[in-house]
């Protein structure tokens, strides 16, 4: 299931026409949570496990995906790939700031894996409560489900800033042997 903006649906469908895997598109909402919920509600009844992935993380290595799937298959309700944080991180409140204990911090990636029934029920609970979450694991946690961590990978970075494009192009060239 590929969640797309309403105004670009045709463009996405055209771009996805040659995709090697069967897929469908569904129109998302204004915020991430609404888009994920739209995707989940379009998933076939009877599906047990679902992975939620950011299209902005195109280089996620297959072993990360496998670790997430394995942990959900082993019975976890919510599984996320994470990485240690390499920068010193400060929490800012108004004019003051404090350093957070770096060894206890993890950067969260996708794909995140879930028991579909748990994730759907959690999204409905979050919607009813007005929770705004930046990822689906937070939605599950809010609904009382534990979150299992597995090892992520630096190559699963989110293409966000202009400089990320240079890295993305280099990685794409190294994987395909084709450079632009
Ligand atoms: C889910 C996520 O990738 C985890 O780091 C991140 O929260 C997504 O944020 P976005 O603002 O929806 O790209």
mmCIF file of C-alpha atoms and ligand atoms in Angstrom:
data_model
loop_
_atom_site.group_PDB
_atom_site.id
_atom_site.type_symbol
_atom_site.label_atom_id
_atom_site.label_comp_id
_atom_site.label_asym_id
_atom_site.label_seq_id
_atom_site.Cartn_x
_atom_site.Cartn_y
_atom_site.Cartn_z
ATOM 1 C CA UNK A 1 0.000 0.000 0.000
ATOM 2 C CA UNK A 2 1.487 3.338 -1.030
ATOM 3 C CA UNK A 3 -0.049 6.375 0.675
ATOM 4 C CA UNK A 4 0.073 9.410 -1.616
ATOM 5 C CA UNK A 5 -1.163 13.022 -1.677
ATOM 6 C CA UNK A 6 -4.518 13.419 -3.468
ATOM 7 C CA UNK A 7 -3.227 15.975 -5.951
ATOM 8 C CA UNK A 8 -0.269 13.770 -7.016
ATOM 9 C CA UNK A 9 -1.983 10.389 -7.134
ATOM 10 C CA UNK A 10 -1.801 10.081 -10.909
ATOM 11 C CA UNK A 11 1.888 11.048 -10.925
ATOM 12 C CA UNK A 12 2.659 8.426 -8.275
ATOM 13 C CA UNK A 13 0.670 5.754 -10.082
ATOM 14 C CA UNK A 14 2.541 6.505 -13.292
ATOM 15 C CA UNK A 15 5.894 6.391 -11.494
ATOM 16 C CA UNK A 16 4.958 3.139 -9.747
ATOM 17 C CA UNK A 17 3.694 1.409 -12.891
ATOM 18 C CA UNK A 18 6.997 -0.407 -13.405
ATOM 19 C CA UNK A 19 7.433 -1.345 -9.732
ATOM 20 C CA UNK A 20 8.281 -5.049 -9.426
ATOM 21 C CA UNK A 21 5.957 -5.691 -6.470
ATOM 22 C CA UNK A 22 2.154 -5.639 -6.521
ATOM 23 C CA UNK A 23 0.916 -2.438 -4.929
ATOM 24 C CA UNK A 24 -2.059 -0.115 -4.549
ATOM 25 C CA UNK A 25 -2.229 3.585 -3.806
ATOM 26 C CA UNK A 26 -4.440 5.244 -1.237
ATOM 27 C CA UNK A 27 -4.833 8.956 -0.577
ATOM 28 C CA UNK A 28 -3.359 10.157 2.714
ATOM 29 C CA UNK A 29 -4.229 13.048 5.006
ATOM 30 C CA UNK A 30 -2.687 16.330 6.074
ATOM 31 C CA UNK A 31 -0.519 14.769 8.799
ATOM 32 C CA UNK A 32 1.546 11.604 9.008
ATOM 33 C CA UNK A 33 -0.879 9.955 11.455
ATOM 34 C CA UNK A 34 -3.869 10.473 9.151
ATOM 35 C CA UNK A 35 -1.911 9.092 6.215
ATOM 36 C CA UNK A 36 -0.805 5.985 8.095
ATOM 37 C CA UNK A 37 -4.355 5.370 9.309
ATOM 38 C CA UNK A 38 -5.670 5.682 5.742
ATOM 39 C CA UNK A 39 -3.096 3.120 4.619
ATOM 40 C CA UNK A 40 -3.903 0.735 7.461
ATOM 41 C CA UNK A 41 -7.626 0.898 6.784
ATOM 42 C CA UNK A 42 -7.002 -0.022 3.156
ATOM 43 C CA UNK A 43 -4.994 -3.140 4.063
ATOM 44 C CA UNK A 44 -6.822 -6.405 3.426
ATOM 45 C CA UNK A 45 -8.787 -7.920 6.302
ATOM 46 C CA UNK A 46 -6.964 -10.908 7.764
ATOM 47 C CA UNK A 47 -3.512 -9.340 7.415
ATOM 48 C CA UNK A 48 -1.612 -10.023 10.632
ATOM 49 C CA UNK A 49 1.633 -8.056 10.284
ATOM 50 C CA UNK A 50 2.183 -4.639 8.763
ATOM 51 C CA UNK A 51 5.333 -2.560 8.207
ATOM 52 C CA UNK A 52 5.108 1.230 8.043
ATOM 53 C CA UNK A 53 7.932 2.839 6.089
ATOM 54 C CA UNK A 54 8.942 6.402 5.174
ATOM 55 C CA UNK A 55 9.469 6.860 1.441
ATOM 56 C CA UNK A 56 12.080 9.386 2.554
ATOM 57 C CA UNK A 57 14.267 6.453 3.704
ATOM 58 C CA UNK A 58 14.887 4.766 0.335
ATOM 59 C CA UNK A 59 18.145 3.024 1.213
ATOM 60 C CA UNK A 60 17.077 0.889 4.164
ATOM 61 C CA UNK A 61 19.141 -2.320 3.927
ATOM 62 C CA UNK A 62 17.257 -5.614 3.667
ATOM 63 C CA UNK A 63 18.664 -7.014 6.952
ATOM 64 C CA UNK A 64 16.982 -4.159 8.864
ATOM 65 C CA UNK A 65 13.639 -5.042 7.292
ATOM 66 C CA UNK A 66 14.249 -8.708 8.148
ATOM 67 C CA UNK A 67 15.067 -7.916 11.797
ATOM 68 C CA UNK A 68 11.810 -5.986 12.126
ATOM 69 C CA UNK A 69 9.759 -8.764 10.513
ATOM 70 C CA UNK A 70 11.432 -11.446 12.644
ATOM 71 C CA UNK A 71 10.669 -9.584 15.872
ATOM 72 C CA UNK A 72 6.994 -9.085 14.979
ATOM 73 C CA UNK A 73 6.719 -12.729 13.898
ATOM 74 C CA UNK A 74 8.224 -13.696 17.244
ATOM 75 C CA UNK A 75 5.279 -11.994 18.937
ATOM 76 C CA UNK A 76 6.190 -8.343 19.501
ATOM 77 C CA UNK A 77 3.318 -5.886 18.942
ATOM 78 C CA UNK A 78 5.486 -2.929 17.902
ATOM 79 C CA UNK A 79 9.065 -3.083 16.588
ATOM 80 C CA UNK A 80 11.341 -0.189 15.615
ATOM 81 C CA UNK A 81 14.879 -0.027 14.216
ATOM 82 C CA UNK A 82 17.089 2.366 16.183
ATOM 83 C CA UNK A 83 20.643 3.693 16.206
ATOM 84 C CA UNK A 84 22.806 5.175 18.937
ATOM 85 C CA UNK A 85 23.022 8.963 18.812
ATOM 86 C CA UNK A 86 26.498 10.178 17.875
ATOM 87 C CA UNK A 87 26.030 13.887 18.624
ATOM 88 C CA UNK A 88 25.740 15.445 22.039
ATOM 89 C CA UNK A 89 22.081 16.437 22.374
ATOM 90 C CA UNK A 90 20.728 19.397 24.362
ATOM 91 C CA UNK A 91 17.118 19.865 25.394
ATOM 92 C CA UNK A 92 16.175 23.518 25.104
ATOM 93 C CA UNK A 93 13.504 25.144 27.276
ATOM 94 C CA UNK A 94 13.130 28.846 26.602
ATOM 95 C CA UNK A 95 16.485 30.481 27.298
ATOM 96 C CA UNK A 96 18.039 27.493 29.081
ATOM 97 C CA UNK A 97 19.240 24.111 27.937
ATOM 98 C CA UNK A 98 20.493 20.865 29.433
ATOM 99 C CA UNK A 99 22.558 18.031 27.992
ATOM 100 C CA UNK A 100 20.699 14.720 27.744
ATOM 101 C CA UNK A 101 22.519 11.500 28.654
ATOM 102 C CA UNK A 102 23.626 10.386 25.202
ATOM 103 C CA UNK A 103 24.102 6.731 26.067
ATOM 104 C CA UNK A 104 20.390 6.415 26.793
ATOM 105 C CA UNK A 105 19.250 8.041 23.526
ATOM 106 C CA UNK A 106 18.400 6.287 20.266
ATOM 107 C CA UNK A 107 17.495 7.699 16.847
ATOM 108 C CA UNK A 108 14.396 5.990 15.472
ATOM 109 C CA UNK A 109 14.088 4.765 11.885
ATOM 110 C CA UNK A 110 11.615 2.916 9.721
ATOM 111 C CA UNK A 111 10.292 0.445 8.652
ATOM 112 C CA UNK A 112 8.432 -0.044 11.900
ATOM 113 C CA UNK A 113 6.629 -3.359 12.270
ATOM 114 C CA UNK A 114 3.343 -4.057 14.009
ATOM 115 C CA UNK A 115 0.591 -6.456 14.694
ATOM 116 C CA UNK A 116 -2.024 -4.836 12.443
ATOM 117 C CA UNK A 117 -4.936 -5.152 14.895
ATOM 118 C CA UNK A 118 -2.836 -3.544 17.639
ATOM 119 C CA UNK A 119 -1.699 -0.669 15.425
ATOM 120 C CA UNK A 120 -5.184 0.033 14.065
ATOM 121 C CA UNK A 121 -6.745 0.052 17.534
ATOM 122 C CA UNK A 122 -3.904 2.253 18.801
ATOM 123 C CA UNK A 123 -4.424 4.760 15.985
ATOM 124 C CA UNK A 124 -8.127 4.965 16.748
ATOM 125 C CA UNK A 125 -7.348 5.521 20.441
ATOM 126 C CA UNK A 126 -4.789 8.202 19.563
ATOM 127 C CA UNK A 127 -7.258 9.928 17.244
ATOM 128 C CA UNK A 128 -9.949 9.951 19.924
ATOM 129 C CA UNK A 129 -7.479 11.404 22.441
ATOM 130 C CA UNK A 130 -6.037 13.986 20.045
ATOM 131 C CA UNK A 131 -2.497 12.594 20.346
ATOM 132 C CA UNK A 132 -0.074 13.932 17.744
ATOM 133 C CA UNK A 133 2.791 11.451 17.356
ATOM 134 C CA UNK A 134 5.813 11.579 15.083
ATOM 135 C CA UNK A 135 5.903 7.803 14.642
ATOM 136 C CA UNK A 136 3.672 4.771 14.945
ATOM 137 C CA UNK A 137 5.529 3.216 17.847
ATOM 138 C CA UNK A 138 4.564 6.261 19.930
ATOM 139 C CA UNK A 139 0.945 5.664 18.948
ATOM 140 C CA UNK A 140 1.154 2.048 20.182
ATOM 141 C CA UNK A 141 2.979 3.064 23.339
ATOM 142 C CA UNK A 142 0.261 5.634 24.053
ATOM 143 C CA UNK A 143 -2.286 2.817 23.813
ATOM 144 C CA UNK A 144 -0.312 0.770 26.367
ATOM 145 C CA UNK A 145 1.725 -1.548 24.130
ATOM 146 C CA UNK A 146 5.447 -2.122 24.687
ATOM 147 C CA UNK A 147 7.876 -1.178 21.930
ATOM 148 C CA UNK A 148 10.676 -3.570 20.934
ATOM 149 C CA UNK A 149 13.947 -2.133 19.587
ATOM 150 C CA UNK A 150 16.096 -3.760 16.916
ATOM 151 C CA UNK A 151 19.289 -2.504 15.330
ATOM 152 C CA UNK A 152 18.865 0.022 12.522
ATOM 153 C CA UNK A 153 21.433 1.119 9.946
ATOM 154 C CA UNK A 154 23.036 4.438 8.965
ATOM 155 C CA UNK A 155 22.000 3.828 5.345
ATOM 156 C CA UNK A 156 18.351 3.990 6.429
ATOM 157 C CA UNK A 157 18.763 7.754 6.921
ATOM 158 C CA UNK A 158 15.864 10.075 6.104
ATOM 159 C CA UNK A 159 16.499 12.241 3.045
ATOM 160 C CA UNK A 160 15.544 15.549 4.627
ATOM 161 C CA UNK A 161 18.115 18.306 4.049
ATOM 162 C CA UNK A 162 19.653 19.328 0.700
ATOM 163 C CA UNK A 163 22.969 17.739 1.748
ATOM 164 C CA UNK A 164 21.189 14.392 2.142
ATOM 165 C CA UNK A 165 20.586 14.406 -1.608
ATOM 166 C CA UNK A 166 24.327 14.291 -2.281
ATOM 167 C CA UNK A 167 24.634 11.280 0.006
ATOM 168 C CA UNK A 168 21.570 9.695 -1.606
ATOM 169 C CA UNK A 169 23.044 10.119 -5.077
ATOM 170 C CA UNK A 170 26.372 8.634 -3.975
ATOM 171 C CA UNK A 171 24.640 5.651 -2.370
ATOM 172 C CA UNK A 172 22.391 5.104 -5.398
ATOM 173 C CA UNK A 173 25.442 5.196 -7.673
ATOM 174 C CA UNK A 174 27.359 2.736 -5.485
ATOM 175 C CA UNK A 175 24.429 0.314 -5.419
ATOM 176 C CA UNK A 176 23.485 0.481 -9.086
ATOM 177 C CA UNK A 177 26.812 1.336 -10.671
ATOM 178 C CA UNK A 178 25.036 4.216 -12.430
ATOM 179 C CA UNK A 179 25.948 7.793 -11.542
ATOM 180 C CA UNK A 180 24.281 10.973 -12.741
HETATM 181 C C1 LIG B 1 9.034 7.839 11.679
HETATM 182 C C2 LIG B 1 10.311 8.622 11.675
HETATM 183 O O1 LIG B 1 11.025 8.400 10.493
HETATM 184 C C3 LIG B 1 11.161 8.150 12.817
HETATM 185 O O2 LIG B 1 12.344 8.870 12.893
HETATM 186 C C4 LIG B 1 10.060 10.106 11.776
HETATM 187 O O3 LIG B 1 9.457 10.404 12.986
HETATM 188 C C5 LIG B 1 9.250 10.632 10.591
HETATM 189 O O4 LIG B 1 9.122 12.009 10.663
HETATM 190 P P1 LIG B 1 8.451 12.826 9.456
HETATM 191 O O5 LIG B 1 8.466 14.237 9.930
HETATM 192 O O6 LIG B 1 7.086 12.245 9.275
HETATM 193 O O7 LIG B 1 9.339 12.600 8.267
#
